[in-house]
Amino acid sequence: MVRIFLIFLSFISLISAKDISSFVSAKNISITESVIFTIKISDVDKNPAVDISKIEDSFSIISGPNIGSEYRFINGDRTSSRSISWTLIPKKHGQLEIPSFKVNIGNKILMTKSHTVQVSKQTADQATKDLFLEVKVSKNEAYVGEQIKLTYTFYTRVASKVLSTEFPEYSDFWVEKLFDPVGIQFTPDNWTDVEIDGYNYKSLKIYEVAIFPLQEGIFDLQSMIMKIETKNKDSSFNRLFWDDPFFDTFSQRSRAKLLVSDTVSIEVFPLQNIPKNFTGAVGNFSLNTSLSNSNIDEGTPLEFKVSLVGEGNLSNIGRPKIEFPDEFDVFEGETNVEKNITDDYSGSITWNYNLIPRKDGSYNIDSIEIPFFNSTTKSWSKAFSNDISLKINKSAVFDSSDKDILNSKSNVIKYIRVGDQKWISSSSSNIQSSIFYILFVALVLFTLPYFTSSFVKLKSYMNEYIKLNTALNNAIHSIEETNSVHENGMKIIIKYFFQKNILINVNIDLLSLKNILKDKIKIEDFDALSKHLSEFQKKSYSQFKDHKDDKKIKKSLKNILKRIDAYV
């Protein structure tokens, strides 16, 4: 009765929940500060359920949900409330909205009110604080494919330690990391002394990337968020904090602080009047070509390389179209990209070709032209290579029939005969005999797989027949040879039925074994065998082994298996 009364009180408390409130800890903050968003519900004993994921367009959730409970007794009446809160960091400046959310409490749905938070940029005054996070962008306006460099630097005037870092993601951009702190152990040598507005700071480069826009538009890049632990120096401590490796010496007082870099807005313009043979190069490039040999015999392979060198979006540049002489067989090779990330993203991209000349003579590989959008002049430019001349000599090991085989439409590298050739006369009497032997060997090789396949099948059938017909003898032999039928009886039975193809494996428990055998053997044989199996399991776990009835059990077990083998 008391239990029913308590359930009734809980139900009344739940359905009467109508007092819900929400609030933020501050209405005006800077981009580097956090705000606490709290929802509070009165007269409830259950934790509320709420999804605030849509807030992540404007804020990063640093911590939460944190749930708290409060109980009060006023004049004998009990009241309770639940609160749920999150710590948020703004992702951009301006007027940001925390929208209304649905809060589920049992079968009830309550709604919070919306809130507006005014987020200001980091001001010059804030830059003179003890510590801050700065982002430098190489340009705020760029064309599609143009390189933009972002550098994140941490400045501090107090003993500081980086606890965690949340790196931004750059949607709609190709990203190449220039400096990544993952796996790096920072030392005092990594820090640089700088002076800002008369204040001495220690600075440390935290992250640096080159990004390449993939489409036009205006993009607001995410901020970097760092969680920092700061500790104040004891008044009796005389040494500077950066004299110690990575600021390991701290005083008694410490606190955590969140640093947020300013948001960066990038406007991306489309490329206009794109050349017909444009393959995606944006930056500043030069072009080089090389040939492995310029004086060779016909039919001898040679390697041709095209290298585009410079600063820009190397990973997004396609292979150029090259006109080779018609008498060459051309095979495209690998594409290799070598990166240099000491400053801007630069390096080279090399396209390899394998060439086989099919006819002697003098040839030219004409100058190659690769158009690119020059990110310095904001106009179209072209990278040119020099013409390459090469001489193909007549080969003594090729005749006219070889040249016909290596026709211009061939996409396969043919064999190349080297050394002295032993020619066969067409009038030789050995030709017919050679042809006969070749045809005979070909016929044997052609039919051999069929004989091999039949032999394998026959061998498989023989092995299966032997396994089925020796299962009983193997089981009887094992029963007679075992020292304890109680310990090994179950294994012998399982192996017997496995060889009879009733079990698919020998790793099976007693219950599963009985379930399978129940439908496979006669009921009287199943009952007798099941009785033995149960006895084996019971005595196999006993500390007392009784071998007096082993002989009787062995005889009974052999008779049961003989009866089963007659029809299984």
Coordinates of C-alpha atoms in Angstrom, one line a residue:
M1 CA 0.0 0.0 0.0
V2 CA 2.9 2.4 0.9
R3 CA 4.6 1.6 -2.4
I4 CA 1.4 2.4 -4.4
F5 CA 1.1 5.7 -2.5
L6 CA 4.7 6.6 -3.3
I7 CA 4.2 5.8 -7.0
F8 CA 1.1 8.0 -7.0
L9 CA 3.0 10.9 -5.4
S10 CA 5.7 10.6 -8.1
F11 CA 3.1 10.6 -10.8
I12 CA 1.5 13.7 -9.4
S13 CA 4.9 15.4 -9.1
L14 CA 5.6 14.6 -12.8
I15 CA 2.4 15.8 -14.3
S16 CA 2.5 19.0 -12.3
A17 CA 5.9 19.9 -13.7
K18 CA 5.3 23.2 -15.3
D19 CA 8.0 25.6 -14.0
I20 CA 10.9 25.6 -16.5
S21 CA 13.5 28.3 -16.9
S22 CA 16.7 28.8 -18.9
F23 CA 19.4 31.4 -18.7
V24 CA 23.0 32.2 -19.7
S25 CA 25.8 33.4 -17.4
A26 CA 26.5 36.4 -19.6
K27 CA 24.8 38.3 -22.4
N28 CA 28.0 40.1 -23.7
I29 CA 31.3 38.2 -24.1
S30 CA 34.4 38.4 -26.3
I31 CA 35.4 35.7 -28.8
T32 CA 37.9 34.4 -26.2
E33 CA 35.4 33.9 -23.4
S34 CA 33.0 31.1 -22.5
V35 CA 29.3 31.2 -21.4
I36 CA 27.3 28.8 -19.3
F37 CA 23.8 27.8 -20.6
T38 CA 21.5 26.3 -18.0
I39 CA 18.0 24.8 -18.0
K40 CA 16.2 24.4 -14.7
I41 CA 12.9 22.5 -14.1
S42 CA 11.0 22.6 -10.8
D43 CA 9.0 19.8 -9.1
V44 CA 10.6 16.9 -10.9
D45 CA 12.4 13.8 -9.6
K46 CA 13.7 12.6 -13.0
N47 CA 16.5 13.8 -15.1
P48 CA 15.4 15.8 -18.2
A49 CA 16.4 14.8 -21.7
V50 CA 17.3 17.5 -24.2
D51 CA 19.2 17.6 -27.5
I52 CA 21.1 20.9 -28.1
S53 CA 23.1 19.7 -31.1
K54 CA 21.7 22.5 -33.3
I55 CA 23.6 25.0 -31.1
E56 CA 26.9 23.8 -32.6
D57 CA 26.5 26.0 -35.7
S58 CA 27.3 29.0 -33.5
F59 CA 29.0 27.5 -30.3
S60 CA 31.4 24.8 -29.4
I61 CA 30.3 22.6 -26.4
I62 CA 33.3 22.6 -24.1
S63 CA 31.8 20.6 -21.3
G64 CA 28.4 19.2 -20.3
P65 CA 25.7 18.2 -19.9
N66 CA 26.2 18.7 -16.2
I67 CA 23.2 17.6 -14.2
G68 CA 22.4 18.9 -10.7
S69 CA 19.5 18.2 -8.2
E70 CA 18.1 20.4 -5.4
Y71 CA 15.6 19.4 -2.6
R72 CA 13.9 21.8 -0.2
F73 CA 11.5 21.3 2.7
I74 CA 9.4 24.4 3.5
N75 CA 6.8 24.1 6.3
G76 CA 6.8 20.3 5.9
D77 CA 6.3 20.5 2.1
R78 CA 9.0 19.0 -0.1
T79 CA 10.1 20.6 -3.4
S80 CA 12.7 19.4 -5.9
S81 CA 14.3 20.7 -9.0
R82 CA 16.7 19.5 -11.6
S83 CA 19.2 21.6 -13.7
I84 CA 21.3 20.8 -16.7
S85 CA 24.1 23.0 -18.0
W86 CA 26.7 23.3 -20.7
T87 CA 29.8 25.4 -21.1
L88 CA 30.0 27.0 -24.5
I89 CA 32.6 28.9 -26.6
P90 CA 31.4 31.1 -29.5
K91 CA 32.7 30.1 -33.0
K92 CA 32.3 33.6 -34.4
H93 CA 31.7 37.1 -33.4
G94 CA 28.4 39.0 -33.7
Q95 CA 24.9 38.5 -32.3
L96 CA 24.5 34.7 -31.7
E97 CA 21.3 33.0 -30.8
I98 CA 20.8 30.1 -28.4
P99 CA 17.5 28.7 -29.8
S100 CA 14.5 27.3 -28.0
F101 CA 14.8 23.6 -27.1
K102 CA 12.4 20.7 -26.4
V103 CA 12.9 19.2 -22.9
N104 CA 11.5 15.7 -22.4
I105 CA 10.4 14.7 -18.9
G106 CA 8.7 11.3 -19.0
N107 CA 5.7 11.8 -21.3
K108 CA 5.8 15.6 -21.0
I109 CA 7.5 18.0 -23.4
L110 CA 8.5 21.5 -22.2
M111 CA 10.0 24.3 -24.2
T112 CA 12.8 26.7 -23.2
K113 CA 13.0 30.3 -24.4
S114 CA 15.7 31.5 -26.8
H115 CA 18.6 33.7 -25.7
T116 CA 20.8 36.1 -27.5
V117 CA 24.5 36.5 -26.8
Q118 CA 26.5 39.4 -28.2
V119 CA 30.1 38.2 -29.1
S120 CA 32.7 40.9 -29.7
K121 CA 36.1 40.5 -31.5
Q122 CA 39.3 40.4 -29.6
T123 CA 40.4 44.0 -29.1
A124 CA 43.8 45.6 -28.9
D125 CA 43.3 45.9 -25.1
Q126 CA 42.8 42.1 -24.8
A127 CA 46.0 41.5 -26.7
T128 CA 47.9 43.0 -23.8
K129 CA 46.4 40.4 -21.4
D130 CA 48.5 37.7 -19.9
L131 CA 47.9 35.1 -22.7
F132 CA 46.0 34.9 -26.0
L133 CA 45.8 32.9 -29.2
E134 CA 46.4 34.7 -32.5
V135 CA 45.6 33.6 -36.1
K136 CA 47.3 35.1 -39.1
V137 CA 45.9 34.7 -42.6
S138 CA 48.0 35.3 -45.7
K139 CA 45.0 36.7 -47.6
N140 CA 41.3 37.2 -47.1
E141 CA 40.5 37.1 -50.8
A142 CA 41.6 34.4 -53.2
Y143 CA 40.6 32.6 -56.4
V144 CA 39.5 28.9 -56.6
G145 CA 42.6 26.8 -56.2
E146 CA 44.8 29.6 -54.8
Q147 CA 46.9 28.9 -51.7
I148 CA 46.0 30.6 -48.4
K149 CA 48.2 30.1 -45.4
L150 CA 46.9 30.1 -41.8
T151 CA 49.3 30.4 -38.8
Y152 CA 48.1 29.9 -35.2
T153 CA 50.4 31.3 -32.4
F154 CA 50.1 31.2 -28.7
Y155 CA 51.4 34.2 -26.6
T156 CA 51.8 34.1 -22.8
R157 CA 53.3 36.2 -20.0
V158 CA 52.6 33.7 -17.2
A159 CA 53.6 30.1 -16.6
S160 CA 51.3 28.1 -18.9
K161 CA 50.7 24.6 -20.0
V162 CA 48.6 23.5 -23.0
L163 CA 46.0 20.9 -21.8
S164 CA 44.1 20.3 -25.0
T165 CA 43.6 21.7 -28.5
E166 CA 40.6 21.6 -30.8
F167 CA 41.9 22.1 -34.3
P168 CA 39.5 23.7 -36.8
E169 CA 38.0 21.9 -39.8
Y170 CA 38.0 23.6 -43.2
S171 CA 35.0 22.5 -45.3
D172 CA 35.2 23.2 -49.0
F173 CA 39.0 23.5 -48.9
W174 CA 41.8 21.2 -49.8
V175 CA 44.1 21.1 -46.8
E176 CA 47.9 20.6 -46.5
K177 CA 49.5 20.7 -43.1
L178 CA 52.7 22.9 -42.9
F179 CA 53.2 22.4 -39.1
D180 CA 51.4 20.0 -36.9
P181 CA 52.3 19.8 -33.1
V182 CA 51.1 16.1 -32.8
G183 CA 53.9 14.0 -31.5
I184 CA 56.2 17.0 -30.8
Q185 CA 57.8 17.4 -27.4
F186 CA 58.1 21.2 -26.9
T187 CA 61.2 22.5 -25.1
P188 CA 62.2 26.1 -24.0
D189 CA 64.1 26.4 -27.3
N190 CA 60.8 26.3 -29.2
W191 CA 59.6 29.5 -27.6
T192 CA 60.4 32.9 -29.0
D193 CA 60.7 36.2 -27.2
V194 CA 58.5 39.0 -28.6
E195 CA 57.5 42.4 -27.4
I196 CA 53.9 43.6 -27.9
D197 CA 52.9 47.2 -26.9
G198 CA 55.8 47.3 -24.4
Y199 CA 55.0 43.9 -22.9
N200 CA 57.4 40.9 -23.1
Y201 CA 55.8 37.7 -24.2
K202 CA 56.8 34.1 -25.0
S203 CA 55.3 32.9 -28.3
L204 CA 54.9 29.4 -29.7
K205 CA 53.6 28.4 -33.1
I206 CA 50.8 25.9 -32.5
Y207 CA 49.5 25.1 -36.0
E208 CA 50.0 26.1 -39.6
V209 CA 48.1 24.9 -42.7
A210 CA 47.9 25.8 -46.4
I211 CA 44.3 25.6 -47.6
F212 CA 43.1 25.7 -51.3
P213 CA 39.5 26.7 -51.9
L214 CA 37.6 24.2 -54.1
Q215 CA 34.7 26.5 -55.0
E216 CA 33.7 30.1 -55.0
G217 CA 31.8 31.8 -52.2
I218 CA 32.3 33.5 -48.8
F219 CA 33.5 31.1 -46.1
D220 CA 33.7 31.7 -42.3
L221 CA 36.5 29.5 -41.0
Q222 CA 36.2 27.9 -37.6
S223 CA 38.3 29.1 -34.6
M224 CA 41.0 27.2 -32.9
I225 CA 40.2 26.4 -29.2
M226 CA 42.9 25.8 -26.6
K227 CA 42.5 24.8 -23.0
I228 CA 45.3 26.3 -20.9
E229 CA 46.4 25.7 -17.3
T230 CA 48.0 28.8 -15.8
K231 CA 49.8 29.0 -12.5
N232 CA 51.0 32.0 -10.6
K233 CA 54.6 32.2 -9.3
D234 CA 55.2 32.2 -5.6
S235 CA 56.5 35.5 -4.3
S236 CA 59.5 33.7 -2.8
F237 CA 60.4 32.1 -6.2
N238 CA 63.1 34.2 -7.8
R239 CA 63.7 32.4 -11.2
L240 CA 61.8 33.1 -14.3
F241 CA 59.2 30.4 -15.2
W242 CA 60.6 29.8 -18.6
D243 CA 64.0 28.9 -17.2
D244 CA 62.5 25.5 -16.5
P245 CA 61.8 22.8 -19.2
F246 CA 58.4 23.5 -20.6
F247 CA 57.4 25.5 -17.5
D248 CA 57.3 22.6 -15.2
T249 CA 57.8 24.6 -12.0
F250 CA 54.5 26.0 -10.7
S251 CA 53.2 27.6 -7.5
Q252 CA 50.3 26.4 -5.4
R253 CA 47.6 28.3 -7.3
S254 CA 46.4 27.2 -10.7
R255 CA 43.4 27.7 -13.0
A256 CA 42.2 26.6 -16.4
K257 CA 41.4 29.0 -19.2
L258 CA 40.0 28.7 -22.7
L259 CA 41.6 30.5 -25.5
V260 CA 39.8 31.0 -28.8
S261 CA 41.3 32.5 -32.0
D262 CA 39.4 35.0 -34.0
T263 CA 37.2 33.8 -36.8
V264 CA 38.5 34.3 -40.3
S265 CA 36.3 35.1 -43.3
I266 CA 37.6 34.2 -46.8
E267 CA 36.0 35.4 -50.1
V268 CA 36.7 33.1 -53.0
F269 CA 36.3 34.3 -56.6
P270 CA 35.8 32.0 -59.6
L271 CA 38.5 31.6 -62.4
Q272 CA 37.4 33.4 -65.6
N273 CA 38.4 32.8 -69.2
I274 CA 39.8 29.4 -68.4
P275 CA 42.2 28.1 -71.2
K276 CA 41.2 25.0 -73.1
N277 CA 44.1 22.9 -71.9
F278 CA 44.0 24.0 -68.3
T279 CA 44.5 21.1 -65.8
G280 CA 44.0 22.9 -62.5
A281 CA 47.4 24.6 -61.8
V282 CA 47.0 27.7 -59.6
G283 CA 50.2 29.4 -58.2
N284 CA 53.5 30.1 -59.8
F285 CA 55.3 27.4 -61.7
S286 CA 58.1 26.5 -64.2
L287 CA 58.3 23.4 -66.4
N288 CA 61.2 20.9 -67.0
T289 CA 61.4 17.8 -69.2
S290 CA 64.1 15.1 -69.4
L291 CA 64.8 12.1 -71.5
S292 CA 66.8 9.0 -70.4
N293 CA 68.6 8.7 -73.7
S294 CA 68.6 10.8 -76.9
N295 CA 70.5 8.4 -79.2
I296 CA 69.2 4.8 -79.1
D297 CA 68.3 1.9 -81.4
E298 CA 64.8 1.3 -82.6
G299 CA 62.8 -0.9 -80.2
T300 CA 64.8 0.2 -77.2
P301 CA 62.6 1.6 -74.3
L302 CA 63.4 5.0 -72.9
E303 CA 61.9 7.1 -70.1
F304 CA 60.5 10.6 -70.5
K305 CA 59.7 12.9 -67.5
V306 CA 57.7 16.1 -67.2
S307 CA 58.2 18.1 -64.0
L308 CA 56.1 21.1 -62.9
V309 CA 58.0 23.0 -60.1
G310 CA 56.8 25.8 -58.0
E311 CA 54.4 27.0 -55.3
G312 CA 50.7 26.1 -55.4
N313 CA 48.1 23.4 -55.4
L314 CA 50.4 20.6 -56.6
S315 CA 48.1 17.7 -55.4
N316 CA 45.2 19.0 -57.5
I317 CA 46.9 19.4 -60.9
G318 CA 46.0 16.9 -63.6
R319 CA 48.4 15.3 -66.2
P320 CA 49.0 17.5 -69.3
K321 CA 48.2 16.4 -72.8
I322 CA 51.4 15.7 -74.8
E323 CA 51.8 15.1 -78.5
F324 CA 54.4 12.4 -79.1
P325 CA 55.7 11.2 -82.6
D326 CA 53.4 8.7 -84.3
E327 CA 56.2 6.2 -84.5
F328 CA 56.4 5.9 -80.7
D329 CA 54.5 3.5 -78.5
V330 CA 53.6 5.6 -75.4
F331 CA 52.8 4.1 -71.9
E332 CA 51.8 6.5 -69.0
G333 CA 53.9 5.8 -65.9
E334 CA 53.6 7.0 -62.2
T335 CA 52.8 10.5 -61.0
N336 CA 55.2 11.6 -58.2
V337 CA 54.6 14.6 -55.9
E338 CA 57.5 16.0 -53.8
K339 CA 56.5 18.5 -51.1
N340 CA 58.4 21.3 -49.5
I341 CA 56.6 22.6 -46.5
T342 CA 59.3 24.7 -44.8
D343 CA 57.4 27.9 -45.6
D344 CA 54.6 28.0 -48.1
Y345 CA 53.3 24.8 -49.7
S346 CA 55.7 24.2 -52.7
G347 CA 57.6 21.4 -54.4
S348 CA 57.2 19.5 -57.7
I349 CA 54.9 17.1 -59.5
T350 CA 56.4 14.7 -62.0
W351 CA 54.6 12.7 -64.7
N352 CA 56.5 9.7 -66.1
Y353 CA 56.2 8.1 -69.6
N354 CA 57.7 5.0 -71.1
L355 CA 58.4 5.3 -74.8
I356 CA 59.3 2.7 -77.4
P357 CA 60.4 4.0 -80.9
R358 CA 59.3 1.7 -83.7
K359 CA 61.2 3.3 -86.6
D360 CA 64.6 4.7 -87.1
G361 CA 65.1 8.4 -87.9
S362 CA 65.4 11.8 -86.2
Y363 CA 62.5 13.0 -84.1
N364 CA 61.5 16.0 -81.9
I365 CA 59.3 16.1 -78.8
D366 CA 57.9 19.5 -79.1
S367 CA 57.8 22.1 -76.3
I368 CA 55.0 21.3 -73.7
E369 CA 52.7 24.1 -72.6
I370 CA 50.9 24.1 -69.2
P371 CA 48.7 27.1 -68.5
F372 CA 48.3 28.2 -64.9
F373 CA 46.6 31.0 -63.0
N374 CA 49.3 33.1 -61.5
S375 CA 48.4 33.9 -57.9
T376 CA 50.9 36.8 -57.8
T377 CA 49.7 38.7 -60.9
K378 CA 46.1 37.4 -60.7
S379 CA 46.2 36.6 -64.4
W380 CA 46.8 33.6 -66.7
S381 CA 50.4 32.5 -67.4
K382 CA 52.0 29.6 -69.2
A383 CA 54.9 27.3 -68.2
F384 CA 56.9 26.0 -71.2
S385 CA 59.5 23.3 -71.7
N386 CA 62.3 23.1 -74.3
D387 CA 62.1 21.1 -77.4
I388 CA 63.9 17.7 -77.2
S389 CA 65.6 16.1 -80.2
L390 CA 66.5 12.4 -80.4
K391 CA 68.0 10.1 -82.9
I392 CA 66.7 6.5 -83.4
N393 CA 69.2 4.2 -85.1
K394 CA 68.3 1.3 -87.3
S395 CA 68.5 -1.9 -85.3
A396 CA 70.2 -5.0 -86.8
V397 CA 67.9 -7.3 -84.8
F398 CA 64.7 -6.0 -86.4
D399 CA 63.3 -6.7 -89.8
S400 CA 60.3 -5.5 -91.7
S401 CA 58.0 -8.2 -90.2
D402 CA 58.9 -7.0 -86.7
K403 CA 57.9 -3.5 -87.5
D404 CA 54.6 -4.7 -88.8
I405 CA 54.0 -6.5 -85.5
L406 CA 54.7 -3.3 -83.5
N407 CA 52.0 -1.3 -85.2
S408 CA 50.9 2.1 -84.1
K409 CA 47.7 0.8 -82.5
S410 CA 49.5 -1.6 -80.2
N411 CA 49.1 -1.0 -76.5
V412 CA 51.4 -3.9 -75.4
I413 CA 55.2 -3.9 -75.2
K414 CA 56.4 -6.6 -77.6
Y415 CA 59.5 -8.7 -77.2
I416 CA 62.9 -7.4 -78.3
R417 CA 65.3 -9.9 -79.9
V418 CA 68.9 -9.3 -78.9
G419 CA 72.2 -11.0 -80.0
D420 CA 72.8 -13.2 -83.1
Q421 CA 69.8 -14.8 -84.6
K422 CA 69.6 -18.4 -85.9
W423 CA 67.4 -18.3 -88.9
I424 CA 65.4 -21.3 -90.1
S425 CA 65.0 -22.1 -93.8
S426 CA 61.5 -22.4 -95.0
S427 CA 62.6 -25.4 -97.1
S428 CA 63.9 -27.4 -94.2
S429 CA 62.4 -30.9 -93.7
N430 CA 62.4 -30.3 -89.9
I431 CA 59.6 -27.7 -90.0
Q432 CA 56.7 -30.2 -90.3
S433 CA 58.1 -32.4 -87.5
S434 CA 58.5 -29.4 -85.3
I435 CA 55.0 -28.3 -86.0
F436 CA 53.7 -31.8 -85.2
Y437 CA 55.5 -31.9 -81.8
I438 CA 54.4 -28.4 -80.9
L439 CA 50.7 -29.3 -81.6
F440 CA 51.0 -32.5 -79.7
V441 CA 52.5 -30.8 -76.6
A442 CA 49.8 -28.1 -76.9
L443 CA 47.1 -30.8 -77.0
V444 CA 48.5 -32.4 -73.9
L445 CA 48.7 -29.1 -72.0
F446 CA 45.2 -28.3 -73.1
T447 CA 43.7 -31.5 -71.8
L448 CA 45.8 -31.9 -68.7
P449 CA 43.6 -29.6 -66.5
Y450 CA 40.6 -31.8 -67.2
F451 CA 42.5 -35.0 -66.2
T452 CA 43.9 -33.1 -63.1
S453 CA 40.4 -31.9 -62.1
S454 CA 39.0 -35.5 -62.5
F455 CA 41.8 -36.9 -60.5
V456 CA 41.3 -34.4 -57.7
K457 CA 37.6 -35.2 -57.6
L458 CA 38.3 -38.9 -57.5
K459 CA 40.8 -38.5 -54.8
S460 CA 38.3 -36.4 -52.8
Y461 CA 35.6 -39.2 -53.2
M462 CA 38.1 -41.9 -52.1
N463 CA 39.1 -39.9 -49.0
E464 CA 35.4 -39.3 -48.1
Y465 CA 34.6 -43.0 -48.6
I466 CA 37.5 -44.2 -46.4
K467 CA 36.6 -41.7 -43.7
L468 CA 33.0 -42.8 -43.5
N469 CA 33.8 -46.5 -43.5
T470 CA 36.6 -46.4 -41.0
A471 CA 34.8 -44.2 -38.4
L472 CA 33.4 -47.2 -36.5
N473 CA 36.7 -49.0 -36.4
N474 CA 38.5 -45.9 -35.2
A475 CA 36.0 -45.3 -32.5
I476 CA 36.1 -49.0 -31.3
H477 CA 39.9 -48.9 -31.3
S478 CA 39.9 -45.6 -29.3
I479 CA 37.4 -47.1 -26.7
E480 CA 39.6 -50.1 -26.2
E481 CA 42.9 -48.1 -25.9
T482 CA 41.6 -45.4 -23.5
N483 CA 42.7 -45.5 -19.9
S484 CA 39.5 -43.8 -18.7
V485 CA 36.3 -44.0 -20.7
H486 CA 34.7 -41.4 -18.4
E487 CA 37.3 -38.8 -19.4
N488 CA 37.6 -39.6 -23.1
G489 CA 34.3 -41.2 -23.9
M490 CA 32.6 -37.9 -25.0
K491 CA 35.6 -37.0 -27.3
I492 CA 35.5 -40.4 -28.9
I493 CA 31.7 -40.2 -29.6
I494 CA 32.1 -36.6 -31.0
K495 CA 34.9 -37.7 -33.3
Y496 CA 32.9 -40.7 -34.6
F497 CA 29.9 -38.5 -35.6
F498 CA 32.2 -35.9 -37.1
Q499 CA 33.8 -38.6 -39.4
K500 CA 30.3 -39.7 -40.3
N501 CA 29.6 -36.1 -41.4
I502 CA 26.8 -35.6 -38.8
L503 CA 28.8 -32.9 -37.0
I504 CA 30.5 -30.1 -38.8
N505 CA 33.2 -29.7 -36.2
V506 CA 34.6 -31.3 -33.0
N507 CA 34.3 -28.2 -30.8
I508 CA 30.8 -28.8 -29.4
D509 CA 29.2 -28.9 -26.0
L510 CA 27.1 -31.7 -24.6
L511 CA 23.7 -29.9 -25.0
S512 CA 24.3 -29.0 -28.6
L513 CA 25.5 -32.6 -29.3
K514 CA 22.3 -34.1 -27.9
N515 CA 20.1 -31.7 -29.8
I516 CA 21.8 -32.7 -33.1
L517 CA 21.8 -36.5 -32.4
K518 CA 18.2 -36.5 -31.3
D519 CA 17.0 -36.1 -34.9
K520 CA 19.7 -38.2 -36.5
I521 CA 19.6 -41.6 -34.7
K522 CA 16.8 -43.9 -33.4
I523 CA 15.2 -43.0 -30.1
E524 CA 16.3 -46.1 -28.2
D525 CA 19.9 -45.6 -29.3
F526 CA 19.7 -41.9 -28.5
D527 CA 18.5 -42.7 -24.9
A528 CA 21.3 -45.2 -24.3
L529 CA 24.0 -43.0 -25.7
S530 CA 22.6 -39.9 -23.9
K531 CA 22.8 -41.8 -20.6
H532 CA 26.5 -42.6 -21.2
L533 CA 27.2 -39.0 -22.2
S534 CA 25.6 -37.6 -19.1
E535 CA 27.5 -40.0 -16.9
F536 CA 30.8 -39.1 -18.7
Q537 CA 30.3 -35.4 -18.0
K538 CA 29.3 -35.9 -14.4
K539 CA 32.3 -38.1 -13.5
S540 CA 34.8 -36.1 -15.6
Y541 CA 34.4 -33.2 -13.1
S542 CA 34.5 -35.5 -10.1
Q543 CA 37.7 -35.8 -8.0
F544 CA 37.0 -39.5 -7.5
K545 CA 37.5 -41.8 -10.5
D546 CA 35.9 -45.2 -10.4
H547 CA 37.4 -47.5 -13.1
K548 CA 35.7 -50.7 -11.9
D549 CA 32.9 -50.4 -14.4
D550 CA 35.0 -49.2 -17.3
K551 CA 35.0 -52.6 -19.0
K552 CA 31.2 -52.8 -18.8
I553 CA 30.7 -49.3 -20.2
K554 CA 33.2 -49.9 -23.0
K555 CA 31.3 -53.0 -24.1
S556 CA 27.9 -51.2 -23.9
L557 CA 29.3 -48.1 -25.8
K558 CA 30.8 -50.3 -28.6
N559 CA 27.4 -52.1 -29.1
I560 CA 25.5 -48.8 -29.3
L561 CA 27.9 -47.4 -32.0
K562 CA 27.7 -50.7 -34.0
R563 CA 23.9 -50.4 -34.0
I564 CA 24.1 -46.8 -35.1
D565 CA 26.7 -47.4 -37.8
A566 CA 24.4 -49.9 -39.4
Y567 CA 22.0 -47.2 -40.6
V568 CA 23.8 -43.9 -40.3

